[in-house]
Amino acid sequence: MMNVSTNLTLAEKTLLHPAELSHQNIECLLGKLVRRTIHEADFYFQAKQVESWLLEEGIVKEAEYHVDCGVGVRAVSGEKTGFAYSNDIFLPALEQAVCVAGSIAQSGHGKSAVLVETGSIGRSLYPSINPVTSWESLQKAAYLKKLDGLARQTDPRVEQVIVSLAASHEVILIAGRDGVFVADVRPLVRLNVSVIVRDASGRREAGSSGCGARSSYGDLLSEEKGTGCVKEAIRLALTNLEAIPAPAGTFPVVLGPGWPGVLLHEAVGHGLEGDFNRKKSSVFSGRIGEKVASSLCTVVDDGTLPGRRGSLNCDDEGTPTECTVLIEKGVLRGYLQDKQNARLMGMRSTGNGRRESYAYPPLPRMTNTYLLAGADHPDEIIQSVKYGIYAVNFGGGEVDITSGKFVFSANEAYLIEEGKVTAPIKGATLIGNGPEVLKAVSMVGNDLALDPGVGSCGKDGQTVPVGVGQPTVKVDALTVGGTNLR
Amino acid sequence: MTRLEKLKLYQDEPSIEAKLSGLKEDVARTLELAKKYGATAAEAAGSIGHSLSVSVRLGNLEKVEWAVVKGITVTVYFGNRKGSASSTDRSVSHLSEMVGAACAIAKQTEPDPYAGLAEKTLLAWQYPDLDLYHPWRVAPDQAITLAKECEAVGMEWDSRIRNGEGAHLTSEEGGSVYGNSHGFVGGYPTSRHSLQCVLVAEDKGEMKRDYDYAIARDHEDLPSPQYVGIEAAKRAVLRLGARRIKTVRAPVIFSPECAGSLFGHFFGAIAGTAIYRKSSFLFDHLGKTLFPERLTIREQPHLKKELGSAPFDAEGVVTSEKDWIREGALVDYVLESYTARKLGRQTTGNAGGVFNVRVSTDPLDKAALLKAMGKGLLVTELMGPGVNKVTGDYSRGAVGFWVEDGLIAYPVEEITIAGNLKEMYKNIVWIANDVDTRSNIHTGSVMIEGMILGGII
């Protein structure tokens, strides 16, 4: 791993030198945003390379390479934000952006800003490498072909195989009027395998599986990882070929470990983001210290897990990420904060100020959100249910943070009858109420797992990579959107 | 005095026309570079734009945002092998790097006999001006005043509106250019202006959020800010006191803002890619009756000023008026030249999707539709993904109103609605004439029989 000052050197070379921008230029421009009425101001320089490779119908059909470079300039005064961005990094564009950003505050005379090289966040949660170039093109194509061949050999019912590889390399540089001057180099890779299977009767089903991490291709994609994704995609598709209609109504639901943690992301995660709570539009507003979950539940947001998709050395405001306890033994402990919302609420930033790119202002966002392990054996949890649902894979979810209602959509689920997992059921949406659902958690497994590194979260039109996780969990009552009236 | 009044955003920006002609030159330069690097064919697309966006909340300015953007993308072909690259940097050296990257990729991809440009004779060598460009250039302080008016009227509408996420006004203009090695280069400017208001109603410890929005090519066509604010307030207040219902089979009316998604799933399912991959529940359904016989779905890409209009598609092919559903039956798949070649058909001029779709209506308004349903669910918001594109299985979260005796009885929340899209399309009973024209798919309220609603018990 490269050290942090090397990151800063690389960022300056990538982002500032081509535009002939010096420290003095930036200090001088930031100085225009140093006024009594401006509380936060920063420049966010970013250069991003993204590539994707796609295999379909047995051939490596498409590949794309994308380069995006730009700067976002922000000034915050109280609750007001002035923001401008440009995908030209050069002085006139920056000057215009500073004028726009600064326009929200009272006129006043600028003082000079002094950048402090707080480059030493003191951690490297992921290597400072460019994953795009971590494999030769030939190697990428060969990897795709190998997985395709494996999928077709695995089962004769496999009709269609789509395998994709993607990598991105981001170099960011944050300069804030509070002196923050910090760089980060962020690799991200992802594999996805999708299959369509068809049985003798002509019924078709899809299945997909993937994995991802902040690493090089080679570090993520061991032989077993790729094989595992292929087998999992096929298993999921074949399982769904046998699926019967899901029941409709309210039942006990057992959620499997790992990816079903999307429950926490939707049911409580979004509702605990600082902006909604500062505006009092979240169903969790003003409830710190209250019991919002069963005593079995402790939920954290942890941006410091090495190599995870949702992890960051520092957030997009230059604040080091943390492990923040959101709910401790059922009691609401904290919110996820960026600088602005923390200041307005008299709290401190938890390192959750994130943005999709230079083209968006930062917002309080999750990193890796998960429920800590409990004491129950997963088998005992299943055995405790007379009639219910066992849901182990999910497609995604959504929440209305004001009413607290949230949904998440299962794409692999089974009936539980008399304490045993029986028939697979068709995909169904589960709906619940954020502040109530965790109160209905009656058993928590000892099998905590995190998702395989494929999560993305959308908010205000911005998408960021995130992680989720949980052990096996029993919720006494959740509404299942099936088609079968019992 | 704030610096806002002094802010001059547009005077330093070249006109969109000037930027577009620069972009055309860049597209032409990119195509030349591709030829120089040995590509047998190439296509390039570019876009430019700038936008102003302001947000106010509880009477105060919350955000001013200004963006200037551009981007260019290239696809090169070496025989039947292809590679693509894109960049937001249009300097000559970067264009050259981008084309080089695309060519390097094309050497690693494998021959695909169906890859290539659209046929030369199908391109829009002449295309109409669809009146899509109406710059507004609203000053920031004026935009803030309008957004404040919008929110203030909404906040005053009902004493239970005590909070909100504010009103947002966005004005954007831009343009796009497409060119390929058949010698085609086409481009045109566009604009889009929108106003949105999100309000929270509170009563007896309960909070409900809802919103309204307006969007148009020409700001003169937007309704008054007051109208948007009041609609948002009405919608939020109506949600208060929502209950759950018992699990039941019942008819459902999808309000126009939700009904569009039903036809969105339909277009996803007849897209050429889904068909040749056999990953669609409508695979093999050409000519078959999918909807009730009086239903027509028509695409009109050349309507003046409409949000979904376009003179040519994403590969330069002429767009044209056509039916997708006639007398309830599927007329064609949504094709571009690649998927058309794969399926042995002709492109329908739909690279990039469909352009302005109108679903036929029955001669009844919303009140008459509620009366026709008698008892059932009116859905005003759908939540979650919940659609299996391969099987058509449908299961989503819903918010709305329970209807008794043809009248709204009470608001409903935390329920699911489920069915199968193929069955749901067949079970459409009526489509009211309360058409929502704010998106690419224009439809009225759609009533569907026999859906399963999941609730308590």
XYZ file of C-alpha atoms in Angstrom, chain B:
457
model
C -27.620 42.814 0.623
C -26.455 39.424 -0.530
C -24.242 38.899 -3.506
C -27.067 37.069 -5.259
C -28.442 40.188 -6.876
C -25.056 40.875 -8.392
C -24.657 37.390 -9.736
C -24.508 37.329 -13.519
C -24.609 33.745 -14.654
C -25.484 33.805 -18.286
C -23.582 36.742 -19.687
C -20.246 34.924 -19.601
C -21.687 31.769 -21.118
C -21.581 31.427 -24.912
C -25.025 30.848 -26.467
C -26.231 27.274 -26.791
C -26.139 27.688 -30.574
C -22.457 28.623 -30.419
C -21.710 25.743 -28.073
C -23.598 23.346 -30.342
C -21.584 24.322 -33.388
C -18.403 23.790 -31.356
C -19.746 20.404 -30.313
C -20.479 19.466 -33.938
C -16.851 20.237 -34.758
C -15.704 18.023 -31.891
C -17.933 15.178 -33.050
C -16.555 15.531 -36.583
C -12.995 15.640 -35.219
C -13.648 12.497 -33.176
C -14.927 10.655 -36.250
C -11.864 11.746 -38.230
C -9.585 10.494 -35.460
C -11.363 7.129 -35.479
C -10.785 6.861 -39.215
C -7.152 7.837 -38.772
C -6.732 5.077 -36.176
C -8.036 2.524 -38.634
C -11.651 2.106 -37.532
C -13.874 0.876 -40.355
C -16.836 2.747 -38.910
C -17.500 5.032 -35.967
C -20.179 7.013 -34.229
C -19.945 9.817 -31.701
C -22.379 11.697 -29.531
C -21.837 14.827 -27.486
C -23.820 16.905 -25.079
C -23.473 20.340 -23.507
C -25.580 22.256 -21.064
C -25.925 24.561 -18.135
C -28.461 24.694 -15.369
C -29.532 26.876 -12.484
C -31.308 25.320 -9.559
C -32.584 26.988 -6.397
C -34.181 25.540 -3.277
C -36.044 27.330 -0.527
C -37.334 25.822 2.685
C -39.655 27.316 5.296
C -39.348 30.700 3.629
C -35.568 30.799 3.544
C -33.104 30.237 0.773
C -31.554 26.796 1.155
C -29.485 26.207 -1.965
C -28.284 27.860 -5.142
C -26.669 25.542 -7.645
C -25.046 26.339 -10.976
C -23.665 23.737 -13.342
C -21.868 23.845 -16.661
C -21.449 20.415 -18.233
C -20.277 18.705 -21.363
C -19.385 15.238 -22.474
C -18.595 13.221 -25.549
C -18.724 9.522 -26.287
C -17.397 7.463 -29.194
C -17.958 3.926 -30.479
C -15.534 2.541 -33.013
C -15.916 -0.560 -35.169
C -13.133 -2.649 -36.605
C -15.243 -4.839 -38.831
C -17.621 -6.487 -36.381
C -15.630 -5.719 -33.260
C -16.546 -2.700 -31.225
C -15.192 -0.509 -28.458
C -16.543 2.558 -26.681
C -15.098 5.378 -24.640
C -16.309 8.655 -23.261
C -14.901 11.750 -21.647
C -15.949 15.028 -20.125
C -12.803 16.679 -21.461
C -13.109 17.838 -25.061
C -9.605 19.180 -25.560
C -7.965 17.867 -28.717
C -5.459 15.781 -26.795
C -8.217 14.146 -24.743
C -10.362 13.416 -27.785
C -7.380 11.653 -29.262
C -6.818 9.713 -26.023
C -10.496 8.772 -25.893
C -10.578 7.483 -29.458
C -7.332 5.617 -28.780
C -8.914 3.956 -25.737
C -11.987 2.911 -27.734
C -9.767 1.440 -30.482
C -7.691 -0.461 -27.912
C -10.886 -1.965 -26.506
C -12.172 -2.912 -29.955
C -9.051 -5.025 -30.396
C -9.981 -7.054 -27.301
C -13.698 -7.547 -27.880
C -14.845 -10.387 -30.128
C -16.503 -10.196 -33.534
C -20.262 -9.833 -33.307
C -21.859 -10.255 -36.754
C -24.729 -7.943 -35.814
C -22.622 -5.014 -34.592
C -22.439 -1.827 -36.612
C -24.033 1.495 -37.495
C -27.614 1.989 -38.585
C -28.206 1.773 -42.331
C -27.332 4.966 -44.132
C -30.713 5.314 -45.875
C -32.600 5.263 -42.566
C -30.786 8.257 -41.091
C -32.507 11.596 -40.527
C -30.725 13.471 -43.319
C -33.417 16.075 -42.916
C -35.231 16.571 -39.672
C -37.872 18.953 -38.370
C -37.408 21.618 -35.712
C -39.568 20.327 -32.867
C -39.540 23.590 -30.914
C -37.766 22.017 -27.939
C -35.591 25.016 -27.015
C -37.027 27.831 -24.930
C -34.300 29.426 -22.832
C -35.571 31.187 -19.754
C -32.400 32.576 -18.188
C -34.218 33.397 -15.006
C -32.110 35.453 -12.581
C -31.288 33.617 -9.333
C -33.162 36.081 -7.137
C -36.249 35.851 -9.359
C -36.079 32.046 -9.254
C -35.873 32.218 -5.455
C -38.904 34.517 -5.323
C -40.943 32.070 -7.435
C -39.920 29.093 -5.303
C -40.771 31.039 -2.129
C -44.225 31.906 -3.507
C -44.809 28.268 -4.336
C -43.907 27.025 -0.870
C -45.592 29.882 1.030
C -48.977 29.279 -0.597
C -48.684 25.569 0.159
C -47.705 26.221 3.797
C -50.683 28.546 4.250
C -53.153 26.190 2.612
C -53.860 24.189 5.744
C -52.903 24.671 9.391
C -51.674 21.069 9.474
C -48.906 21.883 6.985
C -46.139 22.847 9.394
C -43.009 21.515 7.781
C -41.623 20.541 4.436
C -38.579 19.791 2.376
C -39.044 22.972 0.423
C -39.666 24.157 -3.099
C -37.124 23.667 -5.873
C -36.897 25.447 -9.195
C -34.571 24.222 -11.941
C -33.964 25.769 -15.325
C -31.693 23.961 -17.719
C -30.736 24.328 -21.327
C -28.436 22.297 -23.426
C -28.031 20.389 -26.589
C -26.856 17.163 -28.080
C -25.138 16.159 -31.302
C -24.885 12.761 -32.948
C -22.652 11.914 -35.880
C -21.399 8.799 -37.616
C -19.057 7.736 -40.392
C -21.889 7.634 -42.931
C -21.353 11.397 -42.944
C -24.323 12.155 -40.742
C -24.126 14.924 -38.147
C -27.270 16.155 -36.466
C -27.949 18.142 -33.349
C -30.423 20.438 -31.716
C -30.833 22.530 -28.578
C -33.300 21.723 -25.810
C -34.535 23.274 -22.599
C -36.386 22.072 -19.549
C -37.750 24.013 -16.613
C -39.304 22.530 -13.526
C -40.784 23.466 -10.181
C -41.319 21.023 -7.329
C -42.729 21.413 -3.817
C -42.482 18.850 -0.981
C -44.602 19.459 2.121
C -45.184 17.633 5.392
C -48.610 17.551 7.061
C -48.709 16.884 10.810
C -51.604 15.938 13.030
C -51.878 14.099 16.350
C -48.237 13.024 16.285
C -48.480 11.702 12.743
C -46.390 13.067 9.830
C -47.120 12.618 6.133
C -45.095 13.912 3.227
C -46.221 14.448 -0.346
C -45.272 16.594 -3.289
C -46.298 18.041 -6.594
C -44.254 19.171 -9.546
C -44.502 20.799 -12.934
C -42.137 20.527 -15.870
C -42.085 22.041 -19.360
C -39.816 22.858 -22.290
C -41.050 26.472 -22.130
C -41.383 28.190 -18.748
C -44.477 29.998 -20.087
C -46.190 26.597 -20.115
C -45.600 25.972 -16.403
C -48.606 26.390 -14.120
C -48.368 29.131 -11.477
C -46.046 28.459 -8.512
C -49.149 28.779 -6.315
C -50.842 25.890 -8.123
C -47.907 23.541 -7.463
C -47.721 24.572 -3.796
C -51.427 24.070 -3.221
C -51.458 20.660 -4.936
C -48.545 19.520 -2.754
C -50.366 20.722 0.367
C -53.643 19.034 -0.617
C -51.880 15.759 -1.294
C -49.978 15.765 2.022
C -53.071 16.630 4.095
C -55.162 13.950 2.401
C -52.700 11.310 3.594
C -53.273 12.050 7.276
C -55.104 9.394 9.229
C -54.041 6.597 6.889
C -54.965 3.072 7.931
C -54.002 -0.393 6.913
C -56.552 -2.693 5.333
C -57.176 -6.415 5.539
C -55.636 -8.715 2.970
C -58.147 -9.017 0.143
C -58.676 -9.469 -3.597
C -59.956 -6.193 -5.048
C -59.909 -3.916 -8.087
C -57.203 -1.239 -8.120
C -57.128 2.167 -9.812
C -53.608 3.402 -10.547
C -53.654 7.211 -10.577
C -52.013 8.689 -13.716
C -48.684 9.420 -11.978
C -48.467 5.722 -11.009
C -50.063 4.228 -14.128
C -47.185 5.375 -16.329
C -44.953 2.775 -14.669
C -47.287 -0.047 -15.786
C -46.622 0.921 -19.387
C -42.957 1.537 -18.602
C -42.733 -2.149 -17.626
C -44.487 -2.990 -20.903
C -41.913 -1.088 -22.965
C -39.103 -2.692 -20.981
C -40.551 -6.088 -21.813
C -40.823 -5.441 -25.585
C -37.366 -3.863 -25.861
C -35.284 -5.717 -28.444
C -32.562 -6.586 -25.937
C -35.020 -8.279 -23.553
C -36.538 -10.170 -26.504
C -33.350 -11.594 -28.004
C -32.107 -12.472 -24.508
C -35.484 -14.167 -23.888
C -35.466 -12.353 -20.578
C -38.934 -10.922 -21.056
C -42.388 -12.129 -20.096
C -43.491 -10.829 -23.516
C -40.961 -12.860 -25.486
C -42.726 -14.507 -28.436
C -45.849 -12.343 -28.160
C -45.674 -10.418 -31.444
C -49.187 -10.018 -32.888
C -50.783 -11.451 -29.776
C -53.542 -9.693 -27.873
C -52.119 -8.384 -24.602
C -54.617 -5.682 -23.675
C -58.385 -5.218 -24.012
C -59.305 -4.743 -27.677
C -60.195 -1.060 -27.545
C -56.781 -0.114 -26.144
C -54.217 1.643 -28.325
C -50.702 2.725 -27.390
C -49.296 5.264 -29.818
C -45.880 6.905 -30.069
C -45.676 10.467 -31.435
C -42.016 11.555 -31.452
C -42.582 14.749 -33.469
C -45.057 16.573 -31.236
C -43.871 20.159 -30.878
C -42.546 21.222 -27.475
C -43.233 17.869 -25.805
C -40.817 16.516 -23.201
C -40.307 13.165 -24.943
C -40.009 14.472 -28.511
C -36.931 13.822 -30.673
C -36.382 14.183 -34.436
C -34.011 11.210 -34.569
C -32.987 8.435 -32.213
C -29.647 7.744 -30.507
C -28.142 6.349 -33.727
C -29.436 9.053 -36.060
C -32.408 7.071 -37.399
C -35.579 9.021 -38.202
C -38.200 8.707 -35.475
C -41.761 8.157 -36.608
C -45.340 8.059 -35.410
C -46.600 4.509 -34.838
C -48.789 2.235 -32.774
C -47.225 -0.244 -30.372
C -50.580 -1.670 -29.365
C -53.450 -1.667 -31.857
C -56.796 -3.195 -30.907
C -55.070 -4.615 -27.869
C -52.417 -6.521 -29.867
C -48.625 -6.088 -29.957
C -47.570 -4.505 -33.275
C -43.785 -4.563 -33.001
C -40.826 -4.763 -30.627
C -38.920 -1.614 -29.641
C -35.854 -1.909 -31.858
C -32.616 -0.217 -32.750
C -30.460 -1.409 -35.614
C -28.466 -3.921 -33.518
C -31.475 -5.668 -31.958
C -33.327 -5.466 -35.296
C -30.499 -7.334 -37.041
C -30.429 -9.886 -34.212
C -34.155 -10.524 -34.604
C -34.200 -10.328 -38.413
C -36.345 -7.203 -38.400
C -36.103 -3.508 -39.332
C -35.148 -0.877 -36.738
C -38.145 1.024 -35.404
C -36.053 4.149 -34.771
C -36.030 3.603 -31.031
C -32.373 3.542 -30.066
C -32.568 5.155 -26.640
C -36.194 4.166 -26.037
C -39.639 5.422 -26.999
C -40.437 9.076 -27.593
C -43.790 10.471 -26.348
C -46.224 7.678 -25.811
C -49.961 8.137 -25.419
C -52.199 5.438 -24.008
C -55.780 5.643 -25.292
C -58.481 6.680 -22.825
C -62.132 5.848 -22.308
C -64.724 8.600 -22.167
C -64.916 8.911 -18.405
C -63.301 11.200 -15.873
C -61.739 10.212 -12.572
C -64.974 10.595 -10.581
C -66.800 8.366 -13.059
C -63.971 5.847 -12.852
C -64.202 5.711 -9.053
C -67.946 5.215 -9.436
C -67.378 2.438 -11.965
C -65.078 0.675 -9.500
C -67.436 1.108 -6.568
C -65.270 -0.581 -3.967
C -61.509 -1.015 -4.189
C -58.153 0.702 -3.894
C -56.968 3.943 -5.496
C -53.152 3.899 -5.597
C -51.315 7.235 -5.566
C -47.771 6.063 -4.821
C -45.865 2.859 -5.496
C -42.794 1.785 -3.559
C -39.871 -0.501 -4.297
C -38.704 -2.395 -7.396
C -40.882 -5.514 -7.147
C -41.189 -6.503 -10.823
C -39.766 -9.724 -12.258
C -39.120 -8.916 -15.908
C -38.750 -12.561 -16.924
C -42.035 -13.805 -15.459
C -44.033 -10.564 -15.188
C -44.645 -11.240 -11.488
C -45.553 -7.959 -9.827
C -45.461 -7.103 -6.113
C -45.021 -3.551 -4.841
C -45.670 -1.411 -1.794
C -48.539 1.047 -2.163
C -50.062 4.181 -0.674
C -53.506 5.477 -1.611
C -57.161 5.538 -0.667
C -59.848 2.989 0.019
C -62.893 3.600 -2.140
C -66.430 2.690 -1.059
C -69.570 3.336 -3.107
C -67.479 5.116 -5.722
C -66.172 7.678 -3.250
C -62.894 8.027 -1.360
C -63.492 6.620 2.130
C -60.096 6.959 3.867
C -56.336 7.007 3.162
C -54.471 3.692 3.158
C -50.785 2.876 3.714
C -48.354 0.036 4.455
C -49.970 -2.431 2.077
C -48.774 -4.365 -0.948
C -50.410 -4.943 -4.312
C -49.554 -8.032 -6.300
C -50.388 -9.817 -9.529
C -48.759 -10.704 -12.823
C -48.296 -7.990 -15.439
C -49.620 -10.177 -18.278
C -52.822 -10.766 -16.323
C -52.949 -7.156 -15.173
C -52.751 -5.865 -18.770
C -55.629 -8.161 -19.773
C -57.615 -7.136 -16.713
C -57.576 -3.423 -17.478
C -61.220 -2.375 -17.260
C -61.134 1.366 -17.907
C -58.644 4.140 -18.505
C -59.963 7.564 -17.467
C -59.293 10.759 -19.389
C -57.352 12.474 -16.556
C -54.119 12.196 -18.538
C -50.809 13.219 -16.921
C -48.561 14.773 -19.573
C -45.527 15.446 -17.351
C -43.543 12.416 -18.435
C -42.691 10.451 -21.573
C -45.668 8.128 -21.180
C -49.019 9.920 -21.111
C -51.823 7.964 -19.509
C -54.948 8.532 -17.448
C -55.972 6.564 -14.350
C -55.990 2.831 -15.041
C -58.441 0.463 -13.349
C -57.377 -3.200 -13.078
C -59.541 -5.972 -11.707
C -58.600 -8.798 -9.406
C -55.374 -7.688 -7.735
C -54.243 -9.089 -4.415
C -53.793 -6.508 -1.679
C -51.594 -7.554 1.240
C -52.339 -5.950 4.598
C -53.146 -6.916 8.151
C -53.932 -10.588 8.797
